Amino acid sequence: MHAVQSKIAKGITVCYSEVFPNQNNEYFDFLYNGRVFLVADSYCMNPDCTCKDAVLNFVQVYPREDKKADSFMIGFKLNGRGYKIHDHGKFNKREIQTIVMHFTADDTILKLLNERMKEMKEKAKEILS
């Protein structure tokens, strides 16, 4: 947990799977237009910070090919009111928009991201106390 403490102190977002490893839901996965994507979610763990964003890293995987994965990263507003692209990778803006819309089409994703952010903030209080 020392690495997590260091990230909290520096204000760096921390991946959910780093704090809660070995769970069935470490990453999200979904199929979009025949392509497999994994999504890693990271959060600010500063318990005093009131931000309501998640950093989502979308990784297109090629399970049967010997290709390097392609990815893009966004800052996603947990109130459901949009996102900001941090890194396009090999994806264009329109493609990112449709992939994100597909991923967040179901309200359960937004609820789950909010729950995970809450878990992360609670774990930060535990770590820092």
C-alpha positions as a Markdown table, in Angstrom:
| # | Residue | x | y | z |
|---|---|---|---|---|
| 1 | Met | 0.0 | 0.0 | 0.0 |
| 2 | His | 3.0 | 2.3 | 0.1 |
| 3 | Ala | 2.7 | 3.0 | -3.6 |
| 4 | Val | -1.0 | 3.9 | -3.1 |
| 5 | Gln | -0.1 | 6.3 | -0.2 |
| 6 | Ser | 2.5 | 8.0 | -2.4 |
| 7 | Lys | 0.0 | 8.5 | -5.2 |
| 8 | Ile | -2.6 | 9.9 | -2.8 |
| 9 | Ala | 0.0 | 12.4 | -1.5 |
| 10 | Lys | 1.0 | 13.4 | -5.1 |
| 11 | Gly | -2.6 | 13.8 | -6.2 |
| 12 | Ile | -2.3 | 11.0 | -8.8 |
| 13 | Thr | -5.3 | 8.9 | -9.6 |
| 14 | Val | -5.2 | 5.3 | -8.5 |
| 15 | Cys | -6.5 | 2.3 | -10.4 |
| 16 | Tyr | -9.4 | 0.4 | -8.7 |
| 17 | Ser | -7.6 | -2.9 | -9.4 |
| 18 | Glu | -4.5 | -1.6 | -7.6 |
| 19 | Val | -6.4 | -1.1 | -4.4 |
| 20 | Phe | -8.8 | -4.0 | -4.7 |
| 21 | Pro | -6.9 | -6.7 | -6.6 |
| 22 | Asn | -8.0 | -10.2 | -7.3 |
| 23 | Gln | -11.6 | -9.5 | -7.6 |
| 24 | Asn | -13.8 | -10.7 | -10.5 |
| 25 | Asn | -14.6 | -7.1 | -11.4 |
| 26 | Glu | -11.1 | -5.6 | -11.5 |
| 27 | Tyr | -11.7 | -4.3 | -15.0 |
| 28 | Phe | -14.7 | -3.7 | -17.2 |
| 29 | Asp | -14.9 | -5.5 | -20.5 |
| 30 | Phe | -17.3 | -5.2 | -23.4 |
| 31 | Leu | -17.8 | -5.9 | -27.1 |
| 32 | Tyr | -18.1 | -3.0 | -29.5 |
| 33 | Asn | -18.5 | -3.6 | -33.3 |
| 34 | Gly | -16.8 | -7.0 | -32.9 |
| 35 | Arg | -13.9 | -5.5 | -31.0 |
| 36 | Val | -13.1 | -6.4 | -27.4 |
| 37 | Phe | -12.3 | -3.6 | -24.9 |
| 38 | Leu | -11.1 | -3.6 | -21.4 |
| 39 | Val | -11.6 | -0.5 | -19.3 |
| 40 | Ala | -9.5 | 0.3 | -16.2 |
| 41 | Asp | -11.0 | 2.9 | -13.9 |
| 42 | Ser | -8.9 | 5.2 | -11.7 |
| 43 | Tyr | -9.9 | 7.7 | -9.1 |
| 44 | Cys | -8.5 | 10.5 | -7.0 |
| 45 | Met | -8.2 | 9.1 | -3.5 |
| 46 | Asn | -7.6 | 12.3 | -1.6 |
| 47 | Pro | -10.4 | 12.1 | 1.0 |
| 48 | Asp | -10.5 | 15.9 | 1.2 |
| 49 | Cys | -11.0 | 16.4 | -2.6 |
| 50 | Thr | -14.5 | 16.9 | -3.8 |
| 51 | Cys | -13.8 | 16.0 | -7.5 |
| 52 | Lys | -16.4 | 13.7 | -9.1 |
| 53 | Asp | -14.4 | 12.2 | -12.0 |
| 54 | Ala | -13.0 | 8.9 | -13.0 |
| 55 | Val | -10.1 | 8.4 | -15.4 |
| 56 | Leu | -11.1 | 5.6 | -17.7 |
| 57 | Asn | -8.5 | 3.8 | -19.9 |
| 58 | Phe | -10.1 | 2.0 | -22.8 |
| 59 | Val | -7.9 | -0.8 | -24.2 |
| 60 | Gln | -8.8 | -2.6 | -27.4 |
| 61 | Val | -7.4 | -6.1 | -27.1 |
| 62 | Tyr | -6.5 | -8.5 | -29.9 |
| 63 | Pro | -6.9 | -11.9 | -28.2 |
| 64 | Arg | -5.9 | -14.0 | -31.2 |
| 65 | Glu | -3.5 | -11.7 | -33.0 |
| 66 | Asp | 0.0 | -10.8 | -32.3 |
| 67 | Lys | -0.8 | -7.1 | -32.2 |
| 68 | Lys | -0.1 | -4.5 | -29.5 |
| 69 | Ala | -3.2 | -3.3 | -27.8 |
| 70 | Asp | -4.6 | 0.2 | -28.8 |
| 71 | Ser | -5.9 | 2.5 | -26.2 |
| 72 | Phe | -7.4 | 5.9 | -25.3 |
| 73 | Met | -8.0 | 7.6 | -22.0 |
| 74 | Ile | -10.7 | 10.0 | -20.8 |
| 75 | Gly | -11.7 | 11.9 | -17.7 |
| 76 | Phe | -15.3 | 10.9 | -17.2 |
| 77 | Lys | -17.7 | 13.1 | -15.1 |
| 78 | Leu | -19.5 | 10.9 | -12.6 |
| 79 | Asn | -22.6 | 13.0 | -12.7 |
| 80 | Gly | -23.0 | 11.7 | -16.3 |
| 81 | Arg | -22.4 | 15.1 | -17.9 |
| 82 | Gly | -19.6 | 14.3 | -20.2 |
| 83 | Tyr | -15.9 | 13.5 | -20.5 |
| 84 | Lys | -12.6 | 15.0 | -21.6 |
| 85 | Ile | -10.2 | 13.1 | -23.8 |
| 86 | His | -6.7 | 12.9 | -22.2 |
| 87 | Asp | -5.1 | 10.7 | -24.8 |
| 88 | His | -6.5 | 9.7 | -28.3 |
| 89 | Gly | -4.1 | 6.9 | -29.0 |
| 90 | Lys | -4.9 | 5.7 | -32.5 |
| 91 | Phe | -8.6 | 6.6 | -32.1 |
| 92 | Asn | -10.3 | 9.7 | -33.6 |
| 93 | Lys | -12.7 | 11.9 | -31.6 |
| 94 | Arg | -15.8 | 10.5 | -33.3 |
| 95 | Glu | -14.8 | 6.9 | -32.7 |
| 96 | Ile | -14.0 | 7.7 | -29.0 |
| 97 | Gln | -17.5 | 9.3 | -28.7 |
| 98 | Thr | -19.3 | 6.3 | -30.0 |
| 99 | Ile | -17.3 | 3.8 | -27.9 |
| 100 | Val | -17.9 | 5.8 | -24.7 |
| 101 | Met | -21.6 | 6.2 | -25.6 |
| 102 | His | -21.8 | 2.4 | -26.1 |
| 103 | Phe | -20.0 | 1.7 | -22.8 |
| 104 | Thr | -22.1 | 4.2 | -20.8 |
| 105 | Ala | -25.5 | 3.5 | -22.5 |
| 106 | Asp | -26.7 | 1.5 | -19.5 |
| 107 | Asp | -27.2 | 3.5 | -16.2 |
| 108 | Thr | -25.7 | 0.7 | -14.2 |
| 109 | Ile | -22.2 | 1.6 | -15.4 |
| 110 | Leu | -22.5 | 5.2 | -14.0 |
| 111 | Lys | -23.9 | 3.8 | -10.7 |
| 112 | Leu | -21.1 | 1.3 | -10.5 |
| 113 | Leu | -18.4 | 3.9 | -11.2 |
| 114 | Asn | -19.8 | 6.1 | -8.4 |
| 115 | Glu | -19.9 | 3.2 | -6.0 |
| 116 | Arg | -16.3 | 2.3 | -6.8 |
| 117 | Met | -15.3 | 6.0 | -6.3 |
| 118 | Lys | -16.9 | 5.9 | -2.9 |
| 119 | Glu | -15.1 | 2.6 | -2.0 |
| 120 | Met | -11.8 | 4.2 | -3.1 |
| 121 | Lys | -12.4 | 7.3 | -0.9 |
| 122 | Glu | -13.3 | 5.1 | 2.1 |
| 123 | Lys | -10.2 | 3.0 | 1.6 |
| 124 | Ala | -8.1 | 6.1 | 1.4 |
| 125 | Lys | -9.3 | 7.2 | 4.8 |
| 126 | Glu | -8.4 | 3.8 | 6.2 |
| 127 | Ile | -5.0 | 3.9 | 4.6 |
| 128 | Leu | -4.2 | 7.4 | 5.8 |
| 129 | Ser | -5.4 | 6.9 | 9.4 |
